[in-house]
């Protein structure tokens, strides 16, 4: 009952160059140094064998504009359809892995598997982050990335939800209050 969870589109490719997009809601950061992430995938999914074969995948963050594609990639099998073509998504060459990036995604995280834990219904791929690509569209003049401007989405109990309101920043609860200079 840990909800909401991130929802991402993961791209994978096999050694013959066939690729696919799978929607994953069980994903996250697991380590800072070295940078690591994970995804959990059912072994019967089409992308599973691709990831197992190559040891590579890309986590592509999703947005409100990508919600239809996110859902479609979670319910339609790559055995039946080329999801890039069907959804008019842009394949972009990755810099460190063979799986493509999704050009419309604001952030693409290239990953190399270091371990696969067979946990039951899902197998967890633990991976080192090999490269991160962030869309310049969401960078400010100081080089800070503003994902909130991309309108990211999450998944909760069968629903895709946007994150439209910021409630605070890290550490705001302990920051010293600034003395007001209004009217002085």
mmCIF file with all atom_site columns, C-alpha atoms in Angstrom:
data_model
loop_
_atom_site.group_PDB
_atom_site.id
_atom_site.type_symbol
_atom_site.label_atom_id
_atom_site.label_alt_id
_atom_site.label_comp_id
_atom_site.label_asym_id
_atom_site.label_entity_id
_atom_site.label_seq_id
_atom_site.pdbx_PDB_ins_code
_atom_site.Cartn_x
_atom_site.Cartn_y
_atom_site.Cartn_z
_atom_site.occupancy
_atom_site.B_iso_or_equiv
_atom_site.pdbx_formal_charge
_atom_site.auth_seq_id
_atom_site.auth_comp_id
_atom_site.auth_asym_id
_atom_site.auth_atom_id
_atom_site.pdbx_PDB_model_num
ATOM 1   C CA . UNK A 1 1   ? 0.000  0.000   0.000   1.00 0.00 ? 1   UNK A CA 1
ATOM 2   C CA . UNK A 1 2   ? 2.874  2.353   -0.715  1.00 0.00 ? 2   UNK A CA 1
ATOM 3   C CA . UNK A 1 3   ? 1.150  4.713   -3.140  1.00 0.00 ? 3   UNK A CA 1
ATOM 4   C CA . UNK A 1 4   ? 1.463  6.702   -5.321  1.00 0.00 ? 4   UNK A CA 1
ATOM 5   C CA . UNK A 1 5   ? 4.408  5.217   -7.188  1.00 0.00 ? 5   UNK A CA 1
ATOM 6   C CA . UNK A 1 6   ? 6.400  6.582   -10.112 1.00 0.00 ? 6   UNK A CA 1
ATOM 7   C CA . UNK A 1 7   ? 5.281  5.364   -13.513 1.00 0.00 ? 7   UNK A CA 1
ATOM 8   C CA . UNK A 1 8   ? 7.914  5.195   -16.230 1.00 0.00 ? 8   UNK A CA 1
ATOM 9   C CA . UNK A 1 9   ? 8.335  3.827   -19.708 1.00 0.00 ? 9   UNK A CA 1
ATOM 10  C CA . UNK A 1 10  ? 11.297 1.465   -19.894 1.00 0.00 ? 10  UNK A CA 1
ATOM 11  C CA . UNK A 1 11  ? 12.952 0.794   -23.224 1.00 0.00 ? 11  UNK A CA 1
ATOM 12  C CA . UNK A 1 12  ? 14.882 -2.370  -23.968 1.00 0.00 ? 12  UNK A CA 1
ATOM 13  C CA . UNK A 1 13  ? 16.447 -3.977  -27.022 1.00 0.00 ? 13  UNK A CA 1
ATOM 14  C CA . UNK A 1 14  ? 17.665 -7.460  -27.817 1.00 0.00 ? 14  UNK A CA 1
ATOM 15  C CA . UNK A 1 15  ? 20.977 -8.343  -29.459 1.00 0.00 ? 15  UNK A CA 1
ATOM 16  C CA . UNK A 1 16  ? 19.298 -8.404  -32.894 1.00 0.00 ? 16  UNK A CA 1
ATOM 17  C CA . UNK A 1 17  ? 18.218 -4.761  -32.510 1.00 0.00 ? 17  UNK A CA 1
ATOM 18  C CA . UNK A 1 18  ? 14.504 -5.358  -31.861 1.00 0.00 ? 18  UNK A CA 1
ATOM 19  C CA . UNK A 1 19  ? 13.300 -2.938  -29.219 1.00 0.00 ? 19  UNK A CA 1
ATOM 20  C CA . UNK A 1 20  ? 10.262 -2.402  -27.054 1.00 0.00 ? 20  UNK A CA 1
ATOM 21  C CA . UNK A 1 21  ? 8.698  -0.056  -24.522 1.00 0.00 ? 21  UNK A CA 1
ATOM 22  C CA . UNK A 1 22  ? 7.173  -1.389  -21.300 1.00 0.00 ? 22  UNK A CA 1
ATOM 23  C CA . UNK A 1 23  ? 5.397  0.602   -18.620 1.00 0.00 ? 23  UNK A CA 1
ATOM 24  C CA . UNK A 1 24  ? 6.778  0.002   -15.132 1.00 0.00 ? 24  UNK A CA 1
ATOM 25  C CA . UNK A 1 25  ? 5.398  1.310   -11.850 1.00 0.00 ? 25  UNK A CA 1
ATOM 26  C CA . UNK A 1 26  ? 7.858  -0.533  -9.615  1.00 0.00 ? 26  UNK A CA 1
ATOM 27  C CA . UNK A 1 27  ? 11.024 1.485   -10.025 1.00 0.00 ? 27  UNK A CA 1
ATOM 28  C CA . UNK A 1 28  ? 13.204 3.850   -8.094  1.00 0.00 ? 28  UNK A CA 1
ATOM 29  C CA . UNK A 1 29  ? 16.587 5.024   -6.908  1.00 0.00 ? 29  UNK A CA 1
ATOM 30  C CA . UNK A 1 30  ? 18.488 2.611   -4.689  1.00 0.00 ? 30  UNK A CA 1
ATOM 31  C CA . UNK A 1 31  ? 21.903 4.219   -4.268  1.00 0.00 ? 31  UNK A CA 1
ATOM 32  C CA . UNK A 1 32  ? 23.678 7.545   -4.775  1.00 0.00 ? 32  UNK A CA 1
ATOM 33  C CA . UNK A 1 33  ? 27.286 6.416   -4.998  1.00 0.00 ? 33  UNK A CA 1
ATOM 34  C CA . UNK A 1 34  ? 27.478 4.568   -7.304  1.00 0.00 ? 34  UNK A CA 1
ATOM 35  C CA . UNK A 1 35  ? 24.257 5.858   -8.832  1.00 0.00 ? 35  UNK A CA 1
ATOM 36  C CA . UNK A 1 36  ? 21.851 2.921   -9.052  1.00 0.00 ? 36  UNK A CA 1
ATOM 37  C CA . UNK A 1 37  ? 18.205 2.312   -9.897  1.00 0.00 ? 37  UNK A CA 1
ATOM 38  C CA . UNK A 1 38  ? 15.906 -0.670  -10.144 1.00 0.00 ? 38  UNK A CA 1
ATOM 39  C CA . UNK A 1 39  ? 12.910 -1.921  -12.073 1.00 0.00 ? 39  UNK A CA 1
ATOM 40  C CA . UNK A 1 40  ? 10.742 -4.962  -11.330 1.00 0.00 ? 40  UNK A CA 1
ATOM 41  C CA . UNK A 1 41  ? 9.344  -6.879  -14.313 1.00 0.00 ? 41  UNK A CA 1
ATOM 42  C CA . UNK A 1 42  ? 7.283  -10.058 -14.704 1.00 0.00 ? 42  UNK A CA 1
ATOM 43  C CA . UNK A 1 43  ? 9.328  -12.743 -16.526 1.00 0.00 ? 43  UNK A CA 1
ATOM 44  C CA . UNK A 1 44  ? 6.520  -13.341 -19.050 1.00 0.00 ? 44  UNK A CA 1
ATOM 45  C CA . UNK A 1 45  ? 6.658  -9.747  -20.318 1.00 0.00 ? 45  UNK A CA 1
ATOM 46  C CA . UNK A 1 46  ? 8.156  -9.284  -23.797 1.00 0.00 ? 46  UNK A CA 1
ATOM 47  C CA . UNK A 1 47  ? 10.827 -6.836  -22.593 1.00 0.00 ? 47  UNK A CA 1
ATOM 48  C CA . UNK A 1 48  ? 12.001 -9.140  -19.797 1.00 0.00 ? 48  UNK A CA 1
ATOM 49  C CA . UNK A 1 49  ? 14.004 -11.434 -22.087 1.00 0.00 ? 49  UNK A CA 1
ATOM 50  C CA . UNK A 1 50  ? 15.545 -8.406  -23.823 1.00 0.00 ? 50  UNK A CA 1
ATOM 51  C CA . UNK A 1 51  ? 16.776 -6.986  -20.511 1.00 0.00 ? 51  UNK A CA 1
ATOM 52  C CA . UNK A 1 52  ? 17.942 -10.410 -19.332 1.00 0.00 ? 52  UNK A CA 1
ATOM 53  C CA . UNK A 1 53  ? 19.828 -10.996 -22.636 1.00 0.00 ? 53  UNK A CA 1
ATOM 54  C CA . UNK A 1 54  ? 21.593 -7.623  -22.879 1.00 0.00 ? 54  UNK A CA 1
ATOM 55  C CA . UNK A 1 55  ? 21.699 -6.507  -19.250 1.00 0.00 ? 55  UNK A CA 1
ATOM 56  C CA . UNK A 1 56  ? 20.593 -3.029  -20.309 1.00 0.00 ? 56  UNK A CA 1
ATOM 57  C CA . UNK A 1 57  ? 17.527 -0.795  -20.239 1.00 0.00 ? 57  UNK A CA 1
ATOM 58  C CA . UNK A 1 58  ? 16.533 2.873   -20.175 1.00 0.00 ? 58  UNK A CA 1
ATOM 59  C CA . UNK A 1 59  ? 14.146 4.438   -17.668 1.00 0.00 ? 59  UNK A CA 1
ATOM 60  C CA . UNK A 1 60  ? 12.204 7.199   -19.483 1.00 0.00 ? 60  UNK A CA 1
ATOM 61  C CA . UNK A 1 61  ? 10.293 9.541   -17.176 1.00 0.00 ? 61  UNK A CA 1
ATOM 62  C CA . UNK A 1 62  ? 6.669  10.199  -18.034 1.00 0.00 ? 62  UNK A CA 1
ATOM 63  C CA . UNK A 1 63  ? 4.570  13.353  -18.180 1.00 0.00 ? 63  UNK A CA 1
ATOM 64  C CA . UNK A 1 64  ? 0.970  14.437  -18.558 1.00 0.00 ? 64  UNK A CA 1
ATOM 65  C CA . UNK A 1 65  ? 1.582  14.678  -22.327 1.00 0.00 ? 65  UNK A CA 1
ATOM 66  C CA . UNK A 1 66  ? 2.793  11.054  -22.337 1.00 0.00 ? 66  UNK A CA 1
ATOM 67  C CA . UNK A 1 67  ? -0.022 9.559   -20.235 1.00 0.00 ? 67  UNK A CA 1
ATOM 68  C CA . UNK A 1 68  ? -1.776 7.885   -23.198 1.00 0.00 ? 68  UNK A CA 1
ATOM 69  C CA . UNK A 1 69  ? 1.503  6.343   -24.395 1.00 0.00 ? 69  UNK A CA 1
ATOM 70  C CA . UNK A 1 70  ? 2.325  5.296   -20.831 1.00 0.00 ? 70  UNK A CA 1
ATOM 71  C CA . UNK A 1 71  ? -0.953 3.409   -20.501 1.00 0.00 ? 71  UNK A CA 1
ATOM 72  C CA . UNK A 1 72  ? -0.761 1.922   -24.002 1.00 0.00 ? 72  UNK A CA 1
ATOM 73  C CA . UNK A 1 73  ? 2.764  0.592   -23.409 1.00 0.00 ? 73  UNK A CA 1
ATOM 74  C CA . UNK A 1 74  ? 1.526  -1.102  -20.252 1.00 0.00 ? 74  UNK A CA 1
ATOM 75  C CA . UNK A 1 75  ? -1.376 -2.952  -21.842 1.00 0.00 ? 75  UNK A CA 1
ATOM 76  C CA . UNK A 1 76  ? -0.221 -3.661  -25.409 1.00 0.00 ? 76  UNK A CA 1
ATOM 77  C CA . UNK A 1 77  ? 2.482  -6.269  -26.013 1.00 0.00 ? 77  UNK A CA 1
ATOM 78  C CA . UNK A 1 78  ? 5.524  -5.497  -28.115 1.00 0.00 ? 78  UNK A CA 1
ATOM 79  C CA . UNK A 1 79  ? 5.095  -8.981  -29.580 1.00 0.00 ? 79  UNK A CA 1
ATOM 80  C CA . UNK A 1 80  ? 2.068  -7.559  -31.441 1.00 0.00 ? 80  UNK A CA 1
ATOM 81  C CA . UNK A 1 81  ? 2.980  -3.969  -32.268 1.00 0.00 ? 81  UNK A CA 1
ATOM 82  C CA . UNK A 1 82  ? 5.909  -1.576  -32.693 1.00 0.00 ? 82  UNK A CA 1
ATOM 83  C CA . UNK A 1 83  ? 5.001  0.897   -29.950 1.00 0.00 ? 83  UNK A CA 1
ATOM 84  C CA . UNK A 1 84  ? 7.379  3.601   -31.188 1.00 0.00 ? 84  UNK A CA 1
ATOM 85  C CA . UNK A 1 85  ? 5.694  3.543   -34.591 1.00 0.00 ? 85  UNK A CA 1
ATOM 86  C CA . UNK A 1 86  ? 2.147  3.129   -33.288 1.00 0.00 ? 86  UNK A CA 1
ATOM 87  C CA . UNK A 1 87  ? 2.464  6.039   -30.821 1.00 0.00 ? 87  UNK A CA 1
ATOM 88  C CA . UNK A 1 88  ? 4.657  8.265   -33.037 1.00 0.00 ? 88  UNK A CA 1
ATOM 89  C CA . UNK A 1 89  ? 7.388  8.331   -30.395 1.00 0.00 ? 89  UNK A CA 1
ATOM 90  C CA . UNK A 1 90  ? 10.933 9.290   -31.310 1.00 0.00 ? 90  UNK A CA 1
ATOM 91  C CA . UNK A 1 91  ? 13.671 6.648   -31.007 1.00 0.00 ? 91  UNK A CA 1
ATOM 92  C CA . UNK A 1 92  ? 16.904 8.296   -29.988 1.00 0.00 ? 92  UNK A CA 1
ATOM 93  C CA . UNK A 1 93  ? 20.274 6.597   -29.776 1.00 0.00 ? 93  UNK A CA 1
ATOM 94  C CA . UNK A 1 94  ? 21.551 6.110   -26.247 1.00 0.00 ? 94  UNK A CA 1
ATOM 95  C CA . UNK A 1 95  ? 25.160 6.913   -25.401 1.00 0.00 ? 95  UNK A CA 1
ATOM 96  C CA . UNK A 1 96  ? 26.055 3.886   -23.236 1.00 0.00 ? 96  UNK A CA 1
ATOM 97  C CA . UNK A 1 97  ? 23.443 1.159   -23.858 1.00 0.00 ? 97  UNK A CA 1
ATOM 98  C CA . UNK A 1 98  ? 21.825 -0.465  -26.878 1.00 0.00 ? 98  UNK A CA 1
ATOM 99  C CA . UNK A 1 99  ? 18.225 0.312   -25.859 1.00 0.00 ? 99  UNK A CA 1
ATOM 100 C CA . UNK A 1 100 ? 16.845 3.528   -27.386 1.00 0.00 ? 100 UNK A CA 1
ATOM 101 C CA . UNK A 1 101 ? 15.759 6.642   -25.526 1.00 0.00 ? 101 UNK A CA 1
ATOM 102 C CA . UNK A 1 102 ? 12.246 8.045   -25.929 1.00 0.00 ? 102 UNK A CA 1
ATOM 103 C CA . UNK A 1 103 ? 12.817 11.530  -27.353 1.00 0.00 ? 103 UNK A CA 1
ATOM 104 C CA . UNK A 1 104 ? 9.604  12.956  -25.866 1.00 0.00 ? 104 UNK A CA 1
ATOM 105 C CA . UNK A 1 105 ? 10.624 12.017  -22.321 1.00 0.00 ? 105 UNK A CA 1
ATOM 106 C CA . UNK A 1 106 ? 12.111 14.865  -20.230 1.00 0.00 ? 106 UNK A CA 1
ATOM 107 C CA . UNK A 1 107 ? 14.644 12.521  -18.582 1.00 0.00 ? 107 UNK A CA 1
ATOM 108 C CA . UNK A 1 108 ? 16.207 9.300   -19.868 1.00 0.00 ? 108 UNK A CA 1
ATOM 109 C CA . UNK A 1 109 ? 18.295 7.167   -17.502 1.00 0.00 ? 109 UNK A CA 1
ATOM 110 C CA . UNK A 1 110 ? 20.548 4.594   -19.168 1.00 0.00 ? 110 UNK A CA 1
ATOM 111 C CA . UNK A 1 111 ? 21.077 1.556   -16.944 1.00 0.00 ? 111 UNK A CA 1
ATOM 112 C CA . UNK A 1 112 ? 23.347 -1.510  -16.891 1.00 0.00 ? 112 UNK A CA 1
ATOM 113 C CA . UNK A 1 113 ? 22.126 -4.471  -14.854 1.00 0.00 ? 113 UNK A CA 1
ATOM 114 C CA . UNK A 1 114 ? 24.419 -5.664  -12.062 1.00 0.00 ? 114 UNK A CA 1
ATOM 115 C CA . UNK A 1 115 ? 22.036 -8.208  -10.547 1.00 0.00 ? 115 UNK A CA 1
ATOM 116 C CA . UNK A 1 116 ? 18.661 -9.783  -11.170 1.00 0.00 ? 116 UNK A CA 1
ATOM 117 C CA . UNK A 1 117 ? 16.803 -10.878 -8.035  1.00 0.00 ? 117 UNK A CA 1
ATOM 118 C CA . UNK A 1 118 ? 14.105 -13.452 -8.726  1.00 0.00 ? 118 UNK A CA 1
ATOM 119 C CA . UNK A 1 119 ? 11.525 -12.497 -6.105  1.00 0.00 ? 119 UNK A CA 1
ATOM 120 C CA . UNK A 1 120 ? 8.343  -14.287 -7.171  1.00 0.00 ? 120 UNK A CA 1
ATOM 121 C CA . UNK A 1 121 ? 5.850  -12.736 -9.593  1.00 0.00 ? 121 UNK A CA 1
ATOM 122 C CA . UNK A 1 122 ? 8.413  -10.059 -10.509 1.00 0.00 ? 122 UNK A CA 1
ATOM 123 C CA . UNK A 1 123 ? 12.159 -10.107 -10.928 1.00 0.00 ? 123 UNK A CA 1
ATOM 124 C CA . UNK A 1 124 ? 14.055 -7.026  -9.790  1.00 0.00 ? 124 UNK A CA 1
ATOM 125 C CA . UNK A 1 125 ? 16.811 -5.710  -12.037 1.00 0.00 ? 125 UNK A CA 1
ATOM 126 C CA . UNK A 1 126 ? 19.340 -3.758  -9.949  1.00 0.00 ? 126 UNK A CA 1
ATOM 127 C CA . UNK A 1 127 ? 21.342 -1.521  -12.247 1.00 0.00 ? 127 UNK A CA 1
ATOM 128 C CA . UNK A 1 128 ? 24.080 1.068   -12.274 1.00 0.00 ? 128 UNK A CA 1
ATOM 129 C CA . UNK A 1 129 ? 23.189 4.320   -13.981 1.00 0.00 ? 129 UNK A CA 1
ATOM 130 C CA . UNK A 1 130 ? 25.466 4.646   -17.003 1.00 0.00 ? 130 UNK A CA 1
ATOM 131 C CA . UNK A 1 131 ? 24.186 8.014   -18.299 1.00 0.00 ? 131 UNK A CA 1
ATOM 132 C CA . UNK A 1 132 ? 21.403 10.536  -17.709 1.00 0.00 ? 132 UNK A CA 1
ATOM 133 C CA . UNK A 1 133 ? 19.886 12.793  -20.367 1.00 0.00 ? 133 UNK A CA 1
ATOM 134 C CA . UNK A 1 134 ? 17.743 15.763  -19.364 1.00 0.00 ? 134 UNK A CA 1
ATOM 135 C CA . UNK A 1 135 ? 15.777 17.887  -21.805 1.00 0.00 ? 135 UNK A CA 1
ATOM 136 C CA . UNK A 1 136 ? 17.174 21.390  -22.168 1.00 0.00 ? 136 UNK A CA 1
ATOM 137 C CA . UNK A 1 137 ? 13.584 22.620  -22.248 1.00 0.00 ? 137 UNK A CA 1
ATOM 138 C CA . UNK A 1 138 ? 13.415 22.230  -18.450 1.00 0.00 ? 138 UNK A CA 1
ATOM 139 C CA . UNK A 1 139 ? 16.829 23.679  -17.575 1.00 0.00 ? 139 UNK A CA 1
ATOM 140 C CA . UNK A 1 140 ? 17.101 27.184  -16.152 1.00 0.00 ? 140 UNK A CA 1
ATOM 141 C CA . UNK A 1 141 ? 19.894 29.712  -16.773 1.00 0.00 ? 141 UNK A CA 1
ATOM 142 C CA . UNK A 1 142 ? 21.830 28.409  -13.749 1.00 0.00 ? 142 UNK A CA 1
ATOM 143 C CA . UNK A 1 143 ? 21.752 24.832  -15.062 1.00 0.00 ? 143 UNK A CA 1
ATOM 144 C CA . UNK A 1 144 ? 19.142 23.588  -12.586 1.00 0.00 ? 144 UNK A CA 1
ATOM 145 C CA . UNK A 1 145 ? 16.608 21.074  -13.873 1.00 0.00 ? 145 UNK A CA 1
ATOM 146 C CA . UNK A 1 146 ? 12.881 21.752  -13.274 1.00 0.00 ? 146 UNK A CA 1
ATOM 147 C CA . UNK A 1 147 ? 10.999 18.482  -13.812 1.00 0.00 ? 147 UNK A CA 1
ATOM 148 C CA . UNK A 1 148 ? 7.852  20.028  -12.347 1.00 0.00 ? 148 UNK A CA 1
ATOM 149 C CA . UNK A 1 149 ? 7.517  22.113  -15.524 1.00 0.00 ? 149 UNK A CA 1
ATOM 150 C CA . UNK A 1 150 ? 7.174  18.858  -17.516 1.00 0.00 ? 150 UNK A CA 1
ATOM 151 C CA . UNK A 1 151 ? 4.104  17.926  -15.429 1.00 0.00 ? 151 UNK A CA 1
ATOM 152 C CA . UNK A 1 152 ? 5.275  14.478  -14.269 1.00 0.00 ? 152 UNK A CA 1
ATOM 153 C CA . UNK A 1 153 ? 2.757  11.761  -13.490 1.00 0.00 ? 153 UNK A CA 1
ATOM 154 C CA . UNK A 1 154 ? 2.459  8.983   -10.912 1.00 0.00 ? 154 UNK A CA 1
ATOM 155 C CA . UNK A 1 155 ? 0.350  5.847   -10.613 1.00 0.00 ? 155 UNK A CA 1
ATOM 156 C CA . UNK A 1 156 ? -2.041 5.139   -7.739  1.00 0.00 ? 156 UNK A CA 1
ATOM 157 C CA . UNK A 1 157 ? -4.514 2.261   -7.474  1.00 0.00 ? 157 UNK A CA 1
ATOM 158 C CA . UNK A 1 158 ? -5.172 2.002   -11.229 1.00 0.00 ? 158 UNK A CA 1
ATOM 159 C CA . UNK A 1 159 ? -5.130 5.758   -11.898 1.00 0.00 ? 159 UNK A CA 1
ATOM 160 C CA . UNK A 1 160 ? -2.554 8.044   -13.477 1.00 0.00 ? 160 UNK A CA 1
ATOM 161 C CA . UNK A 1 161 ? -2.262 11.299  -11.530 1.00 0.00 ? 161 UNK A CA 1
ATOM 162 C CA . UNK A 1 162 ? -0.432 14.543  -12.208 1.00 0.00 ? 162 UNK A CA 1
ATOM 163 C CA . UNK A 1 163 ? 1.663  16.320  -9.606  1.00 0.00 ? 163 UNK A CA 1
ATOM 164 C CA . UNK A 1 164 ? 0.431  19.865  -9.928  1.00 0.00 ? 164 UNK A CA 1
ATOM 165 C CA . UNK A 1 165 ? 1.220  21.542  -6.616  1.00 0.00 ? 165 UNK A CA 1
ATOM 166 C CA . UNK A 1 166 ? 4.510  21.963  -4.782  1.00 0.00 ? 166 UNK A CA 1
ATOM 167 C CA . UNK A 1 167 ? 4.059  21.794  -1.013  1.00 0.00 ? 167 UNK A CA 1
ATOM 168 C CA . UNK A 1 168 ? 7.595  22.629  0.113   1.00 0.00 ? 168 UNK A CA 1
ATOM 169 C CA . UNK A 1 169 ? 11.252 22.106  -0.637  1.00 0.00 ? 169 UNK A CA 1
ATOM 170 C CA . UNK A 1 170 ? 13.705 19.790  1.067   1.00 0.00 ? 170 UNK A CA 1
ATOM 171 C CA . UNK A 1 171 ? 14.670 21.230  4.450   1.00 0.00 ? 171 UNK A CA 1
ATOM 172 C CA . UNK A 1 172 ? 11.984 23.941  4.534   1.00 0.00 ? 172 UNK A CA 1
ATOM 173 C CA . UNK A 1 173 ? 10.685 22.690  7.889   1.00 0.00 ? 173 UNK A CA 1
ATOM 174 C CA . UNK A 1 174 ? 13.908 23.585  9.697   1.00 0.00 ? 174 UNK A CA 1
ATOM 175 C CA . UNK A 1 175 ? 15.006 26.707  7.824   1.00 0.00 ? 175 UNK A CA 1
ATOM 176 C CA . UNK A 1 176 ? 15.198 29.919  9.796   1.00 0.00 ? 176 UNK A CA 1
ATOM 177 C CA . UNK A 1 177 ? 12.380 32.268  9.040   1.00 0.00 ? 177 UNK A CA 1
ATOM 178 C CA . UNK A 1 178 ? 13.435 35.400  7.209   1.00 0.00 ? 178 UNK A CA 1
ATOM 179 C CA . UNK A 1 179 ? 12.712 38.634  8.969   1.00 0.00 ? 179 UNK A CA 1
ATOM 180 C CA . UNK A 1 180 ? 10.212 40.655  7.022   1.00 0.00 ? 180 UNK A CA 1
ATOM 181 C CA . UNK A 1 181 ? 11.435 43.987  5.696   1.00 0.00 ? 181 UNK A CA 1
ATOM 182 C CA . UNK A 1 182 ? 8.046  45.038  4.375   1.00 0.00 ? 182 UNK A CA 1
ATOM 183 C CA . UNK A 1 183 ? 7.040  48.508  5.628   1.00 0.00 ? 183 UNK A CA 1
ATOM 184 C CA . UNK A 1 184 ? 10.420 49.262  7.215   1.00 0.00 ? 184 UNK A CA 1
#
